[in-house]
mmCIF file of C-alpha atoms in Angstrom:
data_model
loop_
_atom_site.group_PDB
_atom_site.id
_atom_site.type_symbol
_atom_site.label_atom_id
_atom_site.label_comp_id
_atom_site.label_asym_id
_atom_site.label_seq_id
_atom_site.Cartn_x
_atom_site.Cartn_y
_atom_site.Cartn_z
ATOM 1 C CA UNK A 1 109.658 -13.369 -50.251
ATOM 2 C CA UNK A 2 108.049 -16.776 -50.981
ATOM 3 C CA UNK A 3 105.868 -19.042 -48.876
ATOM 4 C CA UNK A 4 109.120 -21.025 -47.335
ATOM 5 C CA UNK A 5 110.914 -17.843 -46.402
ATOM 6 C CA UNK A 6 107.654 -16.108 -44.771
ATOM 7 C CA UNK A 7 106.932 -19.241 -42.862
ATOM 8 C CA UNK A 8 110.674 -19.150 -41.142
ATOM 9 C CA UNK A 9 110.205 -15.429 -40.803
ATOM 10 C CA UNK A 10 106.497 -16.014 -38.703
ATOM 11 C CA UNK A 11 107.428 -19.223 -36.913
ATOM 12 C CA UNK A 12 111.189 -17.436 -36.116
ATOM 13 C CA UNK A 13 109.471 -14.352 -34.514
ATOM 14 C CA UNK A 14 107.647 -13.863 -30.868
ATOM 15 C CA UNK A 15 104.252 -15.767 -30.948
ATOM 16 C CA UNK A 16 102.908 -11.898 -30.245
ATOM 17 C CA UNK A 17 104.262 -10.727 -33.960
ATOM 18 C CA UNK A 18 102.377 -13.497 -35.806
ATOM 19 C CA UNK A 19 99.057 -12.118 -36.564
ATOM 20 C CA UNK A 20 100.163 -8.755 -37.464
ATOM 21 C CA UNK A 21 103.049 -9.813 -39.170
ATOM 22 C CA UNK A 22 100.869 -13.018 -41.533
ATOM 23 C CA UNK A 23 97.842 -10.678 -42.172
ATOM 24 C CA UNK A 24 100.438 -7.718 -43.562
ATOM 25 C CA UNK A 25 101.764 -10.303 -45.773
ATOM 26 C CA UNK A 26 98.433 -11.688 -47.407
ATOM 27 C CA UNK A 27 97.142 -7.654 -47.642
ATOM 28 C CA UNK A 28 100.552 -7.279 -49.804
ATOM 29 C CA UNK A 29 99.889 -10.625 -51.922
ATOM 30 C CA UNK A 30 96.564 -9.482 -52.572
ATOM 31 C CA UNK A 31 97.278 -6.192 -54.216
ATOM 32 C CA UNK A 32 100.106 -7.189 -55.998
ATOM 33 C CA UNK A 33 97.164 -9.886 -57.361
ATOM 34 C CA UNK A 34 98.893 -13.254 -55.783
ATOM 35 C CA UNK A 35 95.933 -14.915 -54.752
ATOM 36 C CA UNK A 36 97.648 -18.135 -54.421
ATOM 37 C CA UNK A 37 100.322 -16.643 -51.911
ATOM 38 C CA UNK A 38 97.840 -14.606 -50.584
ATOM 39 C CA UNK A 39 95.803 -17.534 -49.849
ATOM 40 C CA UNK A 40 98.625 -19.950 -48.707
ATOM 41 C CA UNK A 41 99.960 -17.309 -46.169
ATOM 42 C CA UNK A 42 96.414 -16.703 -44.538
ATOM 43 C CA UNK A 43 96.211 -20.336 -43.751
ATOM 44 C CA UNK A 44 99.490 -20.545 -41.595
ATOM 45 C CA UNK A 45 98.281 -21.046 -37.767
ATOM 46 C CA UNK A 46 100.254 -18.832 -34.949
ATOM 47 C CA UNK A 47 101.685 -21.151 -32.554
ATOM 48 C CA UNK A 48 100.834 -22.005 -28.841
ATOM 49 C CA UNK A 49 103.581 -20.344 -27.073
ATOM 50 C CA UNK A 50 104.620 -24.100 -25.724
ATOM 51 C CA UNK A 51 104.816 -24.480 -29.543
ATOM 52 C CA UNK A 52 106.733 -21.609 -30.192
ATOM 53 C CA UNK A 53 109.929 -22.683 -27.802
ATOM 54 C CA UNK A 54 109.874 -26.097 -28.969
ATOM 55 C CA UNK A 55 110.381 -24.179 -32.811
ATOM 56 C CA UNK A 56 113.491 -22.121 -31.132
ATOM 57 C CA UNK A 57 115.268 -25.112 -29.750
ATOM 58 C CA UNK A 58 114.766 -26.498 -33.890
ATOM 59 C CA UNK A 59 116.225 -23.904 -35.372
ATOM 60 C CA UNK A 60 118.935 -22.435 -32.389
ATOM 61 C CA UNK A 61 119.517 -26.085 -30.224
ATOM 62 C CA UNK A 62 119.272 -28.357 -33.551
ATOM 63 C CA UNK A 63 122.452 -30.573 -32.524
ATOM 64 C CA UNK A 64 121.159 -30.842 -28.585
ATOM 65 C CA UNK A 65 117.429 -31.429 -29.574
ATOM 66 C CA UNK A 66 118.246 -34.221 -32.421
ATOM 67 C CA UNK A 67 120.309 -36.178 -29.307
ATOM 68 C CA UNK A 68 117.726 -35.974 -27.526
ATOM 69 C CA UNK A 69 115.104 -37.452 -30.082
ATOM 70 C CA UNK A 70 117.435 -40.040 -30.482
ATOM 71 C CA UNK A 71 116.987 -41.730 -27.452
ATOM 72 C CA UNK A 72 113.401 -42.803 -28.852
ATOM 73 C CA UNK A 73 114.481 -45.483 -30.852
ATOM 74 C CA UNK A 74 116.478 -47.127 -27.335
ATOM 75 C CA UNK A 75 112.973 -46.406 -25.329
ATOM 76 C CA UNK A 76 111.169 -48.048 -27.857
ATOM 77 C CA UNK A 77 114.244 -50.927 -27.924
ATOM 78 C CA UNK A 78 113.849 -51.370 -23.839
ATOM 79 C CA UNK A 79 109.922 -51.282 -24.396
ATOM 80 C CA UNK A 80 109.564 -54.245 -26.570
ATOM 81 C CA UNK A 81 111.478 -56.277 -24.798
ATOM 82 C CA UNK A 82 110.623 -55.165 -21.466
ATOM 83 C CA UNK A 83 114.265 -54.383 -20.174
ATOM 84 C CA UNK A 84 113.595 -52.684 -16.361
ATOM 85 C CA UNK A 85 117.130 -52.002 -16.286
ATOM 86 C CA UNK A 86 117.779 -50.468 -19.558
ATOM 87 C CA UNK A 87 114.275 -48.471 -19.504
ATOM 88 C CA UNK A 88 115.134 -47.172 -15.857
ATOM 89 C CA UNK A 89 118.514 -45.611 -17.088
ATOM 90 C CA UNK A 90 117.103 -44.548 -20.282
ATOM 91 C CA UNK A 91 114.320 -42.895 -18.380
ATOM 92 C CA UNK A 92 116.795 -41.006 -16.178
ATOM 93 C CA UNK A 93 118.116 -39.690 -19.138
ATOM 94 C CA UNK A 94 115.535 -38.362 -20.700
ATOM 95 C CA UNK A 95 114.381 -36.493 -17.870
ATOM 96 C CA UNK A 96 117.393 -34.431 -17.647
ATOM 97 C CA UNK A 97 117.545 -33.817 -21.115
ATOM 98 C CA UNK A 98 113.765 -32.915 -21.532
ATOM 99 C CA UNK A 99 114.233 -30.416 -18.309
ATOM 100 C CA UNK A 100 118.138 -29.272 -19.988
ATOM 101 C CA UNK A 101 116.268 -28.307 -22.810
ATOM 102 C CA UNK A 102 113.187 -26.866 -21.064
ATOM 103 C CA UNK A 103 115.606 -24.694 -19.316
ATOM 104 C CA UNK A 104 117.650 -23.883 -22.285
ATOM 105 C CA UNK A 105 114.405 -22.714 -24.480
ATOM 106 C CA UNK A 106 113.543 -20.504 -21.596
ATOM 107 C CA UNK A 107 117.091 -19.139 -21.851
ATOM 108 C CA UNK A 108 116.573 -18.219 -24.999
ATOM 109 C CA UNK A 109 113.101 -16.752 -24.772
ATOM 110 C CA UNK A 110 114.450 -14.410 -22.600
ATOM 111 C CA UNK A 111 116.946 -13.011 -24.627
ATOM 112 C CA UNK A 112 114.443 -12.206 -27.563
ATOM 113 C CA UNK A 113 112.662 -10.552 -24.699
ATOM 114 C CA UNK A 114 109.621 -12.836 -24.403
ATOM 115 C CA UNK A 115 108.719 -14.299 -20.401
ATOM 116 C CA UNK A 116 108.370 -17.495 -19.762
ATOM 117 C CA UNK A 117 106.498 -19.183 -16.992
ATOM 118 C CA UNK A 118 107.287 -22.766 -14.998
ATOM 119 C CA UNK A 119 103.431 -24.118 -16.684
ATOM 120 C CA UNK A 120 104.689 -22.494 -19.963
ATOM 121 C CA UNK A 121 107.857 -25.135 -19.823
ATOM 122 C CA UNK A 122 106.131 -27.904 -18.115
ATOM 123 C CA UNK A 123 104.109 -28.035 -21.775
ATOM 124 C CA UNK A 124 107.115 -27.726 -23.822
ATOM 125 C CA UNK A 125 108.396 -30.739 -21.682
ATOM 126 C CA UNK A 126 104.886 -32.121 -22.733
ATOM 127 C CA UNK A 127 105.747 -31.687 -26.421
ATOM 128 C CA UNK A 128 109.635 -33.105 -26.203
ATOM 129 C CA UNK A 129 107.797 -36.126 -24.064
ATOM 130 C CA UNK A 130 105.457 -36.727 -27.355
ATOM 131 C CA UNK A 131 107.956 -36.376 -30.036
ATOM 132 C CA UNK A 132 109.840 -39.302 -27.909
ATOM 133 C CA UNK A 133 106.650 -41.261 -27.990
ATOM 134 C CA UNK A 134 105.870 -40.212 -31.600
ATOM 135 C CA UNK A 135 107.885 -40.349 -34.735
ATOM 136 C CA UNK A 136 105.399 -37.694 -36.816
ATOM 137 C CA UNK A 137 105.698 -35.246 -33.865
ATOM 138 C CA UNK A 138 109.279 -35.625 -33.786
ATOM 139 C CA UNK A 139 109.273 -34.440 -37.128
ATOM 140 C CA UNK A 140 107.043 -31.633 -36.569
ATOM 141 C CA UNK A 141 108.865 -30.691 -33.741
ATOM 142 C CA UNK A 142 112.197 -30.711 -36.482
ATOM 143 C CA UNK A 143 110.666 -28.736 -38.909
ATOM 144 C CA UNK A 144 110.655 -25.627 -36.740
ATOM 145 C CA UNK A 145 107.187 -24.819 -37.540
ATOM 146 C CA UNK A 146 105.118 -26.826 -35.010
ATOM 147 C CA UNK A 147 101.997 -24.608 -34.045
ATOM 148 C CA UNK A 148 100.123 -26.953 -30.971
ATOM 149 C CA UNK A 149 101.117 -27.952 -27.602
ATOM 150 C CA UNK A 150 100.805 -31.866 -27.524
ATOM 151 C CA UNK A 151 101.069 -34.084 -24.574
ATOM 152 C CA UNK A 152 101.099 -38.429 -25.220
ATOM 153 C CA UNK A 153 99.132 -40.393 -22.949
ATOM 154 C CA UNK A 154 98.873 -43.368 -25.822
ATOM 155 C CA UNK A 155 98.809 -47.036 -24.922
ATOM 156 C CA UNK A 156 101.357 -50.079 -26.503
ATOM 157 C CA UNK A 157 105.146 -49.379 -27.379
ATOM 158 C CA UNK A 158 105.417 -45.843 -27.288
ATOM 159 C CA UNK A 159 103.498 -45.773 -23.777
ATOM 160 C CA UNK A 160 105.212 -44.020 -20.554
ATOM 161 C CA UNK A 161 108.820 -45.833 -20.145
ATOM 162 C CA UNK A 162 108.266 -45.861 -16.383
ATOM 163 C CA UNK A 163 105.301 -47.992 -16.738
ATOM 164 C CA UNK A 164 107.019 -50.073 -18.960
ATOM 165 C CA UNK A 165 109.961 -50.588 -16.691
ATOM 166 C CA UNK A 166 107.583 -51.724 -13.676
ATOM 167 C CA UNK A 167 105.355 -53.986 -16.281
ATOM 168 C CA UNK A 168 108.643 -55.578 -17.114
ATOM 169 C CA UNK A 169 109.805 -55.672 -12.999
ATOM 170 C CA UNK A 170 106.218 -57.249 -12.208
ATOM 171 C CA UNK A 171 106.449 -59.946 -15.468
ATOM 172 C CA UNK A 172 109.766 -61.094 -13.456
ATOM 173 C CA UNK A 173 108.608 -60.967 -10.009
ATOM 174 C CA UNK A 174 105.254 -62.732 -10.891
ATOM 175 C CA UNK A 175 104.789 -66.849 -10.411
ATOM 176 C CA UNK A 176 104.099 -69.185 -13.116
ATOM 177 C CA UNK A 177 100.193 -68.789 -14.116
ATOM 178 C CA UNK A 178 98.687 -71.813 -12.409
ATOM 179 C CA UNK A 179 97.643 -74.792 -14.250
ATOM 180 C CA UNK A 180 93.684 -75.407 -14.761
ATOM 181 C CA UNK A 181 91.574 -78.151 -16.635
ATOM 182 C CA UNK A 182 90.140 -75.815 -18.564
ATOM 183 C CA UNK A 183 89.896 -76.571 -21.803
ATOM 184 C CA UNK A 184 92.537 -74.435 -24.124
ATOM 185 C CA UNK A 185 89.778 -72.563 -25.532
ATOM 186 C CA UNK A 186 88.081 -71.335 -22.171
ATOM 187 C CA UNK A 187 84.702 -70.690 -20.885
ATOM 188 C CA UNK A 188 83.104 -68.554 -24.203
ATOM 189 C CA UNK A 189 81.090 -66.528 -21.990
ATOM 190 C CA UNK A 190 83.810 -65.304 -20.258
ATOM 191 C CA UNK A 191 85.648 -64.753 -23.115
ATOM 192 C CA UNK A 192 83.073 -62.707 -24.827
ATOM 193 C CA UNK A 193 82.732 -61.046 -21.494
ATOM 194 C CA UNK A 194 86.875 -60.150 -20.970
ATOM 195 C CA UNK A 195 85.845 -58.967 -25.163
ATOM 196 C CA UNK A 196 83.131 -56.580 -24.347
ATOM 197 C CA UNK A 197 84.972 -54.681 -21.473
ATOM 198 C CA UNK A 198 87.860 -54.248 -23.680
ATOM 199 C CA UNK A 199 85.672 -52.864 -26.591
ATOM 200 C CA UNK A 200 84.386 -50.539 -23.179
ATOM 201 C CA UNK A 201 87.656 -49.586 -22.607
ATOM 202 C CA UNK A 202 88.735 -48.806 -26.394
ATOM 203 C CA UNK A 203 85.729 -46.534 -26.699
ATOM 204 C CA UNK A 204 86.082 -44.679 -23.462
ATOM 205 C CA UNK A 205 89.687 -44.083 -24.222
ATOM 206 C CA UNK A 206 88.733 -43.065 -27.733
ATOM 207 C CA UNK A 207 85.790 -40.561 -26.177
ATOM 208 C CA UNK A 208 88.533 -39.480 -23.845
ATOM 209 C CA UNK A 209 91.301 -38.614 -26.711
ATOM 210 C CA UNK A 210 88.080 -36.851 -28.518
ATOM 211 C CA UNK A 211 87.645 -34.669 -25.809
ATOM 212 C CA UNK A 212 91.106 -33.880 -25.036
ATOM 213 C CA UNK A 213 91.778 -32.966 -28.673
ATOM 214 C CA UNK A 214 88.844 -30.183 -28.341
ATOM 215 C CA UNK A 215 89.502 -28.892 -25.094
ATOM 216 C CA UNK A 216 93.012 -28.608 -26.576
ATOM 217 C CA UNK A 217 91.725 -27.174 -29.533
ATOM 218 C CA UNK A 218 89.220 -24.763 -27.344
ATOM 219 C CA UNK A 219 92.513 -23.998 -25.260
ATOM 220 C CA UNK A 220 94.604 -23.033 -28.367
ATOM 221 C CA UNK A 221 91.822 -20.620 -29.329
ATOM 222 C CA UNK A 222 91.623 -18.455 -26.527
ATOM 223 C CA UNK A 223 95.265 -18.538 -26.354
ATOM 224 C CA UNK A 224 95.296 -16.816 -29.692
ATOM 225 C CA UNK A 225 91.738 -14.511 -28.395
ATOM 226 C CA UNK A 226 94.077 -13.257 -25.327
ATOM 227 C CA UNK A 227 97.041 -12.976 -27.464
ATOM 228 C CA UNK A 228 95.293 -10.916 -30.138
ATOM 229 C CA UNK A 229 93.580 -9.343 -27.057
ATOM 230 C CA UNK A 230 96.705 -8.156 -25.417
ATOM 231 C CA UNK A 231 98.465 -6.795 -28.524
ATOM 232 C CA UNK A 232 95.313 -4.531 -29.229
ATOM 233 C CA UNK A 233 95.126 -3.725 -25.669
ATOM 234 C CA UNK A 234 99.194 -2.516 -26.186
ATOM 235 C CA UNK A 235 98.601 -1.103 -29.086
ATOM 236 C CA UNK A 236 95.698 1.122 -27.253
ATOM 237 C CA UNK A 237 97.879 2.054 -24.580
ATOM 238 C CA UNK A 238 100.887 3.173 -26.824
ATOM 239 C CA UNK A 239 97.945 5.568 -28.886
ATOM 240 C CA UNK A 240 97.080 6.927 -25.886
ATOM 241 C CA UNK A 241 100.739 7.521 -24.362
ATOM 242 C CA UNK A 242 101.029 9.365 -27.758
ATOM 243 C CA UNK A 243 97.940 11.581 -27.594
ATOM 244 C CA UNK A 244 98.425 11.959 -23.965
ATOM 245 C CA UNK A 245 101.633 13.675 -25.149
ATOM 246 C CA UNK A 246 100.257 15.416 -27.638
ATOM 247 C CA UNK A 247 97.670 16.987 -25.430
ATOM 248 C CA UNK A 248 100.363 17.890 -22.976
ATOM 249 C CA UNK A 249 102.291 19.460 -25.791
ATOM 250 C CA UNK A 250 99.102 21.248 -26.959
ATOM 251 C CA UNK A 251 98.125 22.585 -23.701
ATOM 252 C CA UNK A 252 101.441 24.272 -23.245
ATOM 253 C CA UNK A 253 101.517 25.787 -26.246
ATOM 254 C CA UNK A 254 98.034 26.913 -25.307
ATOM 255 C CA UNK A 255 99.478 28.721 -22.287
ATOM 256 C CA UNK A 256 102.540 30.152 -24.483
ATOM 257 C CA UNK A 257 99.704 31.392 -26.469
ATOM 258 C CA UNK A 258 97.622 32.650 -23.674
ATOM 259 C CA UNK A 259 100.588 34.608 -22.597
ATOM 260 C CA UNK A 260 101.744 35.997 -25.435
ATOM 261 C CA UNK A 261 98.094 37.528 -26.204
ATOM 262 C CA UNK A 262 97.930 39.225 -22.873
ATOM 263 C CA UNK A 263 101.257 40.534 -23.719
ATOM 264 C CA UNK A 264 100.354 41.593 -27.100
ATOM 265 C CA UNK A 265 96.737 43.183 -25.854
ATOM 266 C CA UNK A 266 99.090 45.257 -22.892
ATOM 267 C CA UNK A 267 101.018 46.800 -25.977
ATOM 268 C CA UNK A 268 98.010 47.102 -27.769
ATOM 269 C CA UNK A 269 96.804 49.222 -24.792
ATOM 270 C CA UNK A 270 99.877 50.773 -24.220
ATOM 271 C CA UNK A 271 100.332 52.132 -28.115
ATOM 272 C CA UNK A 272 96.887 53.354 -27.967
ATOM 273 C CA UNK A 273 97.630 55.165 -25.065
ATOM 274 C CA UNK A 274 100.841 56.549 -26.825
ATOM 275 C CA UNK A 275 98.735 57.348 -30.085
ATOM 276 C CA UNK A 276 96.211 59.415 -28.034
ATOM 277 C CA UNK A 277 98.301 61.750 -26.177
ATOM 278 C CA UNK A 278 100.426 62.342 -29.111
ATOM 279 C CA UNK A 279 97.153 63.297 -31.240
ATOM 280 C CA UNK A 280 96.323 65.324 -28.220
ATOM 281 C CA UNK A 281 99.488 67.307 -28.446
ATOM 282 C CA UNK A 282 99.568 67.573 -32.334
ATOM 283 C CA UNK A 283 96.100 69.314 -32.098
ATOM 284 C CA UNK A 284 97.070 71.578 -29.140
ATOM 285 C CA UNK A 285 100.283 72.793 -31.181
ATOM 286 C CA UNK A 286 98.009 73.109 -34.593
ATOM 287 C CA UNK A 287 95.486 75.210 -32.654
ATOM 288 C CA UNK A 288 98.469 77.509 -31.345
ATOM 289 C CA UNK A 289 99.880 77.514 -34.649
ATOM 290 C CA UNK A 290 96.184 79.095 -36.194
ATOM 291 C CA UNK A 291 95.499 81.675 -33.253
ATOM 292 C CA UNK A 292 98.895 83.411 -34.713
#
């Protein structure tokens, strides 16, 4: 098996199966010597579990999820030149798709025997949302192999299409901007003024996308703490079903035993018994036998 083929194997299988499944795979590289494969494997990240239905619909719903993705390139059409109509029916659209294949993942989640929650789809509708927005998590979303949940709350072309729909209704509802002897270049102080808040706002959105990206990252953590949690925690419980059984199993042999000894020592008795009286008789007989 080589790198490719272990990767569609991993990112193929329930998120649960990862761990075990990578780390049995680098043990083999490593005493076979493949250091190289052995180090390549151990760097592949389990996915969220958001992640890992977004990777189903890539390799099971290709056809439905590429039509979907291709609606980005009208959304980003409608954006730039603020069509309300055209963004409005191309938002409708991509709500029922997003939800189609929200449900449709689920679907399919279920048959490999893995639940699925309503918050567990609302972030794969997160990712389908972003990979509109985004063309390089479109194409990690293609690839099958995507391993985060990702939501977009950017600014510009790629923004919501709803808010870009009423930008475009309030740009046609709104007057003519007022004329104003002002001189074309404007008061400087106010200009350095409107300049400073916007710097404001550029680094309180950038402190904001910081933080996301670590809670995020935090998140994805102990996502992969309780999932590693709960497979040792199953694994524990199936080791003690078994030694539960075997202690049942024990114990009633323990009684067959039991009983079989106290059956044995009754013989025991018994024979002795047997052994005496028959001496008893034999020396009786021989003493008979020498008065003659």
């Amino acid at each position: 098996m080589d790198l490719d083929e272990l990767a569609d194997a991993l990112y193929s299988a329930p998120p649960g199966e990862f761990v075990a499944t990578r780390d049995d795979a680098v043990r083999a590289a490593r005493e076979r010597g493949d250091k190289e494969f052995a180090t390549a494997a151990g760097k592949l990240r389990r996915p969220t579990r958001a992640a890992w239905l977004a990777n189903l619909l890539a390799r099971h719903r290709r056809e439905q999820l590429d039509g979907l993705l291709a609606l980005a390139t009208n959304l980003a059409d409608a954006q730039r030149t603020l069509d309300g109509a055209a963004l409005r029916a191309l938002s409708s659209q991509r709500r029922k798709l997003v939800a189609g294949m929200a449900r449709e993942a689920g679907r399919l989640a279920r048959e490999a025997h893995e639940p699925v929650t309503e918050p567990l789809l609302r972030e794969l509708g997160d990712i389908l949302e972003a990979a509109l927005a985004d063309p390089v998590v479109a194409e990690e979303v293609r690839s099958g192999r995507l391993t985060r949940t990702i939501t977009y709350s950017g600014f510009g072309p790629d923004s919501d299409p709803e808010a870009a729909a009423q930008r475009a209704a309030e740009k046609a509802a709104a007057p003519p901007p007022a004329e104003t002897d002002e001189p074309d270049g404007g008061d400087p102080s106010e200009a350095a003024r409107r300049e400073r808040e916007r710097e404001e706002r550029r680094r309180d959105l950038a402190d904001a996308e910081a933080m996301e990206a670590t809670a995020r990252e935090r998140r994805d953590e102990a996502e992969a703490g309780h999932e590693r949690a709960a497979q040792e925690h199953e694994q524990a419980r199936e080791r003690v079903a078994t030694l539960t059984a075997e202690l049942d199993a024990a114990q009633r042999h323990e009684r067959t035993a039991a009983a079989d000894s106290r059956e044995a020592a009754a013989a025991a008795r018994a024979a002795a018994r047997e052994a005496g009286t028959a001496a008893t008789r034999t020396a009786r007989a021989r003493a008979r036998v020498e008065d003659e």
